[in-house]
Coordinates of C-alpha atoms (C1' of nucleotides) in Angstrom, one line a residue:
Chain A
M1 CA 24.2 -8.4 8.1
N2 CA 24.3 -12.1 8.4
T3 CA 25.3 -14.4 5.7
C4 CA 23.8 -17.7 4.9
S5 CA 26.8 -19.8 4.4
T6 CA 26.7 -23.5 4.4
R7 CA 23.3 -25.0 5.0
N8 CA 21.9 -28.4 5.3
N9 CA 21.2 -29.7 1.8
N10 CA 17.7 -30.7 2.6
T11 CA 16.8 -27.4 4.0
C12 CA 18.0 -24.5 2.0
V13 CA 18.0 -25.1 -1.7
R14 CA 19.1 -21.7 -2.7
N15 CA 20.1 -18.7 -0.8
V16 CA 20.5 -15.2 -2.1
I17 CA 22.0 -12.6 -0.1
E18 CA 20.8 -9.3 -1.2
N19 CA 20.2 -6.1 0.5
N20 CA 20.7 -7.6 3.8
F21 CA 18.0 -10.2 3.2
I22 CA 18.5 -13.8 2.9
L23 CA 16.1 -15.3 0.5
T24 CA 15.7 -19.0 0.2
Q25 CA 13.5 -21.4 -1.6
K26 CA 10.7 -23.1 0.3
Q27 CA 11.7 -25.7 2.7
P28 CA 11.0 -29.3 1.9
S29 CA 8.1 -30.2 4.1
K30 CA 10.1 -32.6 6.2
A31 CA 12.9 -30.2 6.8
P32 CA 13.6 -29.4 10.4
K33 CA 12.0 -26.2 11.5
F34 CA 15.1 -24.9 13.0
K35 CA 18.6 -25.9 13.7
L36 CA 21.6 -24.8 15.5
F37 CA 24.3 -23.6 13.2
N38 CA 27.6 -22.4 14.5
N39 CA 26.1 -22.2 17.9
K40 CA 23.5 -19.9 16.6
A41 CA 19.9 -20.9 16.4
R42 CA 18.4 -20.2 13.1
L43 CA 14.8 -20.5 12.3
L44 CA 14.6 -21.9 8.8
P45 CA 12.0 -20.6 6.4
V46 CA 9.2 -22.6 7.8
C47 CA 5.8 -21.2 8.3
V48 CA 5.3 -20.0 11.8
E49 CA 2.4 -18.3 13.4
P50 CA 3.2 -14.8 14.6
I51 CA 3.8 -15.0 18.3
R52 CA 2.9 -11.5 19.0
T53 CA 0.9 -10.5 16.0
T54 CA -0.6 -7.1 15.7
K55 CA -3.9 -5.8 14.4
T56 CA -2.0 -4.2 11.7
A57 CA -0.3 -7.4 10.7
I58 CA -3.6 -9.2 10.6
F59 CA -5.2 -6.5 8.7
K60 CA -2.4 -6.4 6.1
R61 CA -2.4 -10.1 5.9
N62 CA -6.1 -10.4 5.3
K63 CA -5.9 -7.7 2.8
L64 CA -3.3 -9.4 0.8
K65 CA -5.1 -12.7 1.1
K66 CA -8.2 -11.1 -0.3
K67 CA -6.2 -9.9 -3.2
N68 CA -4.6 -13.3 -3.5
L69 CA -1.3 -11.7 -3.0
P70 CA 1.4 -13.6 -1.2
F71 CA 2.8 -12.2 1.9
V72 CA 5.2 -12.6 4.6
N73 CA 5.4 -11.1 8.0
L74 CA 8.6 -9.5 9.0
A75 CA 9.5 -10.0 12.6
N76 CA 12.2 -8.7 14.7
V77 CA 13.5 -10.4 17.7
N78 CA 14.8 -8.1 20.3
N79 CA 15.1 -8.7 24.0
N80 CA 13.5 -12.0 23.6
K81 CA 10.4 -10.5 22.1
T82 CA 9.3 -11.1 18.7
V83 CA 7.6 -8.1 17.1
I84 CA 5.9 -8.1 13.8
K85 CA 7.3 -5.1 12.0
K86 CA 5.7 -5.1 8.7
T87 CA 3.8 -7.2 6.2
K88 CA 4.8 -6.7 2.7
M89 CA 3.5 -7.6 -0.7
I90 CA 5.8 -9.7 -2.7
D91 CA 6.0 -10.1 -6.3
P92 CA 4.2 -13.4 -7.0
N93 CA 7.2 -14.3 -9.2
T94 CA 9.2 -14.5 -6.0
T95 CA 6.8 -16.5 -4.0
R96 CA 9.0 -19.5 -4.2
N97 CA 11.5 -17.5 -2.2
F98 CA 11.1 -17.0 1.4
V99 CA 12.8 -14.9 3.9
Y100 CA 13.9 -16.8 6.9
N101 CA 15.0 -15.9 10.3
H102 CA 18.5 -15.6 11.1
F103 CA 18.6 -15.3 14.8
D104 CA 21.6 -14.7 16.8
S105 CA 19.9 -16.3 19.6
L106 CA 16.5 -17.9 19.5
S107 CA 14.2 -16.0 21.7
A108 CA 12.3 -17.9 24.3
D109 CA 9.0 -17.2 22.9
V110 CA 10.0 -18.4 19.5
N111 CA 11.2 -21.6 21.1
D112 CA 8.0 -21.9 22.9
Y113 CA 6.1 -21.4 19.8
I114 CA 8.0 -24.0 17.9
E115 CA 7.2 -26.4 20.7
T116 CA 3.5 -25.8 20.3
K117 CA 3.7 -26.9 16.7
K118 CA 0.9 -24.7 15.6
E119 CA -0.2 -24.7 12.0
P120 CA 2.1 -22.8 9.8
L121 CA 1.0 -19.5 8.6
D122 CA 3.7 -16.9 8.0
Y123 CA 7.3 -16.5 7.5
Y124 CA 9.6 -14.8 9.8
Y125 CA 12.4 -12.6 9.1
D126 CA 14.9 -11.2 11.6
D127 CA 17.4 -8.6 11.0
I128 CA 19.9 -8.8 13.7
D129 CA 21.3 -5.4 13.3
D130 CA 17.9 -4.0 13.6
T131 CA 18.5 -2.0 10.4
F132 CA 15.1 -2.9 9.1
D133 CA 12.9 0.1 8.8
N134 CA 9.6 0.8 7.1
S135 CA 11.2 1.3 3.8
T136 CA 12.7 -2.1 3.8
I137 CA 11.2 -4.2 1.0
I138 CA 11.7 -7.8 0.5
T139 CA 13.4 -8.4 -2.7
S140 CA 14.8 -11.1 -4.9
N141 CA 17.4 -11.3 -7.6
N142 CA 15.2 -10.1 -10.3
D143 CA 12.8 -8.0 -8.4
N144 CA 14.1 -4.5 -8.4
L145 CA 10.8 -3.1 -7.7
F146 CA 10.9 -4.0 -4.1
R147 CA 14.6 -3.2 -3.7
S148 CA 15.5 -1.3 -0.6
N149 CA 18.4 1.0 -0.7
S150 CA 18.3 2.2 2.8
I151 CA 19.4 -0.7 4.7
D152 CA 23.0 -0.3 3.8
N153 CA 22.9 3.3 4.7
E154 CA 24.7 4.0 7.9
S155 CA 22.2 6.6 8.8
D156 CA 19.4 4.1 8.7
S157 CA 20.9 1.9 11.3
G158 CA 18.7 1.5 14.3
T159 CA 15.9 3.8 13.4
C160 CA 14.4 5.3 10.4
I161 CA 15.3 8.9 10.2
E162 CA 14.7 9.6 6.6
E163 CA 12.3 12.3 5.7
I164 CA 10.9 12.7 2.2
N165 CA 9.7 16.0 0.8
T166 CA 6.5 14.5 -0.5
K167 CA 5.6 17.6 -2.5
E168 CA 8.9 17.6 -4.3
L169 CA 8.8 13.9 -4.8
A170 CA 5.3 14.0 -6.2
Q171 CA 6.5 16.6 -8.7
R172 CA 9.4 14.6 -9.7
I173 CA 7.3 11.5 -10.2
T174 CA 4.8 13.5 -12.2
N175 CA 7.6 14.8 -14.4
E176 CA 9.0 11.3 -15.0
L177 CA 5.6 9.9 -15.9
K178 CA 5.2 12.6 -18.4
R179 CA 8.8 12.2 -19.7
Y180 CA 8.3 8.5 -20.4
T181 CA 4.7 8.8 -21.3
I182 CA 3.7 6.4 -18.6
P183 CA 0.0 6.5 -17.9
Q184 CA -0.9 7.0 -14.2
G185 CA -2.8 3.7 -14.3
D186 CA 0.4 1.8 -15.1
F187 CA 2.4 3.2 -12.2
F188 CA 3.0 0.2 -9.9
Y189 CA -0.2 -1.0 -8.4
I190 CA -1.5 2.3 -7.3
I191 CA -5.0 2.8 -8.6
Q192 CA -5.0 5.7 -11.0
G193 CA -7.3 7.9 -9.0
T194 CA -5.3 7.3 -5.9
L195 CA -2.1 8.1 -7.6
S196 CA -3.5 11.3 -9.1
D197 CA -4.6 12.4 -5.7
L198 CA -1.2 11.5 -4.2
L199 CA 0.7 13.4 -6.8
R200 CA -1.5 16.4 -6.7
N201 CA -2.2 16.6 -3.0
P202 CA 0.7 14.9 -1.3
K203 CA 0.4 15.0 2.5
P204 CA 3.3 16.3 4.4
W205 CA 5.7 13.5 5.5
S206 CA 5.0 14.2 9.1
K207 CA 1.3 13.6 8.6
L208 CA 1.7 10.3 6.9
K209 CA 1.5 7.0 8.6
S210 CA 1.5 3.8 6.6
G211 CA 1.2 6.0 3.6
R212 CA 4.9 6.8 3.8
E213 CA 5.5 3.4 2.3
T214 CA 4.0 4.5 -1.0
F215 CA 6.3 7.6 -1.2
R216 CA 9.3 5.5 -0.3
R217 CA 8.5 3.2 -3.1
M218 CA 8.2 6.1 -5.5
E219 CA 11.5 7.5 -4.3
K220 CA 13.2 4.2 -4.7
W221 CA 11.9 4.0 -8.2
L222 CA 13.3 7.4 -9.0
Q223 CA 16.7 6.4 -7.6
E224 CA 16.9 3.4 -9.8
P225 CA 19.0 3.6 -12.9
E226 CA 17.0 4.9 -15.8
E227 CA 17.1 1.6 -17.7
E228 CA 15.8 -0.3 -14.7
R229 CA 12.8 1.9 -14.0
M230 CA 10.8 0.4 -16.8
A231 CA 11.7 -3.1 -15.8
S232 CA 10.5 -2.3 -12.3
L233 CA 7.2 -1.1 -13.6
R234 CA 6.9 -4.1 -15.9
I235 CA 7.4 -6.5 -13.0
A236 CA 5.0 -4.6 -10.8
A237 CA 2.4 -4.4 -13.6
S238 CA 2.6 -8.1 -14.3
S239 CA 2.5 -9.0 -10.7
Y240 CA -0.4 -6.7 -10.1
L241 CA -2.3 -8.0 -13.0
A242 CA -1.6 -11.6 -12.2
C243 CA -3.0 -11.1 -8.8
K244 CA -6.1 -9.6 -10.2
R245 CA -6.7 -12.5 -12.5
T246 CA -10.1 -13.9 -12.3
P247 CA -10.7 -17.6 -11.7
D248 CA -11.7 -18.0 -15.3
D249 CA -8.5 -16.5 -16.3
E250 CA -9.9 -15.0 -19.3
F251 CA -9.6 -11.3 -18.5
L252 CA -7.5 -9.2 -16.3
I253 CA -8.2 -5.9 -14.8
S254 CA -5.3 -3.6 -15.5
S255 CA -4.2 -1.0 -13.0
S256 CA -5.8 1.6 -15.2
N257 CA -9.1 0.0 -14.7
T258 CA -9.3 -1.4 -18.2
I259 CA -9.7 -5.0 -19.1
K260 CA -7.0 -6.7 -21.0
L261 CA -6.6 -10.1 -22.4
K262 CA -3.9 -12.0 -20.6
E263 CA -1.7 -12.1 -23.7
Q264 CA -2.0 -8.4 -24.1
I265 CA -0.1 -7.4 -21.1
S266 CA 2.6 -5.5 -22.8
P267 CA 5.9 -4.1 -21.7
L268 CA 5.8 -0.5 -20.5
P269 CA 7.0 2.1 -22.8
S270 CA 10.5 2.9 -23.4
P271 CA 11.6 6.4 -23.5
P272 CA 10.9 8.8 -24.9
S273 CA 7.4 7.8 -25.9
S274 CA 5.1 5.0 -26.6
T275 CA 2.1 3.7 -24.7
T276 CA 0.7 0.5 -23.5
S277 CA -1.5 -1.4 -25.8
S278 CA -4.3 -1.8 -23.5
V279 CA -7.5 -2.9 -25.1
S280 CA -10.7 -2.4 -23.4
L281 CA -12.7 -5.5 -24.1
S282 CA -15.8 -5.7 -22.0
P283 CA -17.7 -4.2 -19.1
P284 CA -16.7 -5.1 -15.6
Q285 CA -19.7 -7.4 -15.3
Q286 CA -17.7 -10.0 -17.1
L287 CA -15.5 -10.2 -14.1
N288 CA -18.3 -11.5 -12.0
K289 CA -17.9 -8.5 -9.8
K290 CA -20.7 -6.1 -9.1
P291 CA -19.7 -2.6 -10.1
R292 CA -20.0 -0.3 -7.2
S293 CA -22.3 2.7 -7.9
R294 CA -21.4 6.0 -6.5
L295 CA -23.9 8.5 -5.1
I296 CA -23.7 11.9 -6.8
F297 CA -25.0 14.7 -4.6
T298 CA -27.6 16.9 -6.2
D299 CA -26.5 20.5 -6.5
I300 CA -28.6 21.5 -3.5
Q301 CA -27.3 18.7 -1.4
K302 CA -23.7 19.5 -2.2
R303 CA -24.1 23.2 -1.7
T304 CA -25.9 22.8 1.6
L305 CA -23.3 20.3 2.9
Q306 CA -20.5 22.6 1.8
A307 CA -22.1 25.6 3.5
I308 CA -22.5 23.7 6.7
F309 CA -19.0 22.5 6.5
K310 CA -17.8 26.0 6.2
E311 CA -19.4 26.8 9.5
T312 CA -19.0 23.5 11.3
K313 CA -16.3 21.1 10.5
R314 CA -17.5 18.6 13.1
P315 CA -21.3 18.5 13.3
S316 CA -22.7 16.5 16.2
K317 CA -24.4 13.2 15.6
E318 CA -27.7 14.8 16.1
M319 CA -26.9 17.6 13.7
Q320 CA -25.8 15.0 11.1
Q321 CA -29.1 13.2 11.5
T322 CA -31.0 16.5 11.0
I323 CA -28.9 17.3 7.9
A324 CA -29.5 13.8 6.6
Q325 CA -33.2 14.2 7.1
Q326 CA -33.4 17.5 5.5
L327 CA -31.3 16.5 2.5
N328 CA -32.9 13.1 2.2
L329 CA -29.6 11.4 2.6
D330 CA -28.3 8.6 4.8
V331 CA -26.6 9.6 8.0
S332 CA -23.6 7.6 6.9
T333 CA -23.4 9.6 3.7
V334 CA -23.5 12.8 5.7
S335 CA -20.9 11.4 8.0
N336 CA -18.7 10.4 5.1
F337 CA -19.0 13.8 3.6
F338 CA -17.7 15.6 6.6
M339 CA -15.0 13.0 7.1
N340 CA -13.8 13.4 3.6
A341 CA -14.2 17.1 3.7
R342 CA -12.2 17.5 6.8
R343 CA -9.4 15.5 5.5
R344 CA -9.4 17.0 2.0
S345 CA -9.9 20.4 3.3
M346 CA -7.1 22.5 1.9
D347 CA -7.3 24.7 5.0
K348 CA -5.6 22.0 6.9
W349 CA -2.6 22.1 4.5
R350 CA -2.5 25.8 4.3
E351 CA -2.3 25.9 8.0
Y352 CA 0.4 23.4 7.9
Q353 CA 2.3 25.3 5.2
A354 CA 2.1 28.5 7.1
A355 CA 3.5 26.8 10.2
K356 CA 6.2 25.1 8.2
S357 CA 7.2 28.2 6.2
T358 CA 8.7 29.6 9.4
T359 CA 10.9 26.6 9.5
A360 CA 11.9 26.9 5.8
F361 CA 10.1 23.7 4.9
E362 CA 7.8 24.6 2.2
F363 CA 5.0 22.3 1.5
Chain B
dT1 C1' -17.6 3.3 19.2
dC2 C1' -16.0 6.7 16.3
dG3 C1' -12.8 9.5 13.7
dG4 C1' -8.7 9.2 10.9
dA5 C1' -5.8 7.1 7.3
dG6 C1' -5.4 4.8 3.2
dT7 C1' -7.3 3.8 -0.9
dC8 C1' -10.8 1.8 -4.0
dA9 C1' -13.2 2.8 -7.9
dA10 C1' -17.1 5.2 -10.3
dT11 C1' -17.6 9.2 -12.7
dA12 C1' -16.6 13.8 -14.2
dA13 C1' -13.5 16.6 -16.6
dC14 C1' -10.1 17.5 -19.8
Chain C
dG1 C1' -7.8 8.0 -23.7
dT2 C1' -6.0 10.0 -19.6
dT3 C1' -6.4 12.5 -15.4
dA4 C1' -9.0 14.6 -11.5
dT5 C1' -12.6 14.3 -8.2
dT6 C1' -14.9 12.2 -4.6
dG7 C1' -18.3 8.9 -2.1
dA8 C1' -17.5 5.0 0.4
dC9 C1' -15.2 1.0 2.2
dT10 C1' -11.8 -1.3 5.4
dC11 C1' -9.0 -1.2 9.1
dC12 C1' -6.6 0.9 13.0
dG13 C1' -6.1 3.2 17.3
dA14 C1' -7.7 6.0 21.0

DNA sequence: TCGGAGTCAATAAC
DNA sequence: GTTATTGACTCCGA
């Protein structure tokens, strides 16, 4: 990996080389956007619009924006093409740090882009050795939560070949949460219900897409030294809560869906047991956010839908309309039911398990 | 346009 | 109080 050695004083205030990333403080506004250094062009940590952005990148970015989370786009420059590889959340505490490109050779389109002087938007990162994989997390000195441990791994060079046994990992996480008495709602920024579902019904690795990232994060957490795990969760919790802060700044929504006073964000428990002192203070209305109500099927509706699903996993649009009419439901509700039922159908996983059992991978 | 993936978040269950 | 369930939302990709 590259090193960030001497830098122009007015450009890079502080560089931290860690886990193959070079983090640096924000550029002074008048700093050059890039410079040649040792005959290598380096794009400094200025904001640049993605040259070839992807729908995924835009989606992630918007999502983070909505949550008021900082973000960077990670780009990779290969064969003169800049490709967005991933958008990551970053601990707000590290927002002063930016990843910057460290190009061996500035690709033509980057040059072109700089020439266009578009409005800044994102930050680019380039890993020359192409060791970046989906498990790579931007990190900073004090941000163990997002630490990647795979980049230095020889086997990770080039492509991501790791495979996680999600079922086993889920079990290990479950055990650790119990061991340290960590409520599900305080585990990183995963919503409690989602975490519960992930732990109880982990999808096989091969079936996961972007969801792999969550499992990677969990695995990294397990790999951390025992004493660092709680610190990781603390950092994650405070970041998460900070990002959920309301404009009025009076209340915070905790990851366990309770409301805490800002001052009441407490450290996560130390082993072997203790719990967070979350204090439920008020209903969600105080957050100026309309609580979403959830339709509860009547018994007859549910039984009918389940019976139909048993026979027909994919009813036609016309059939869905008929069902909706008969059950006095919206077509979208019926559609959602079948969508959810298909994906949550255990048959799917049983089939998978049966198939996998022949290859000694038990899921 | 539509189904899948990911996950939010209300609510039920423990 | 914590965990499990599940309807629905957002976005992606075919």
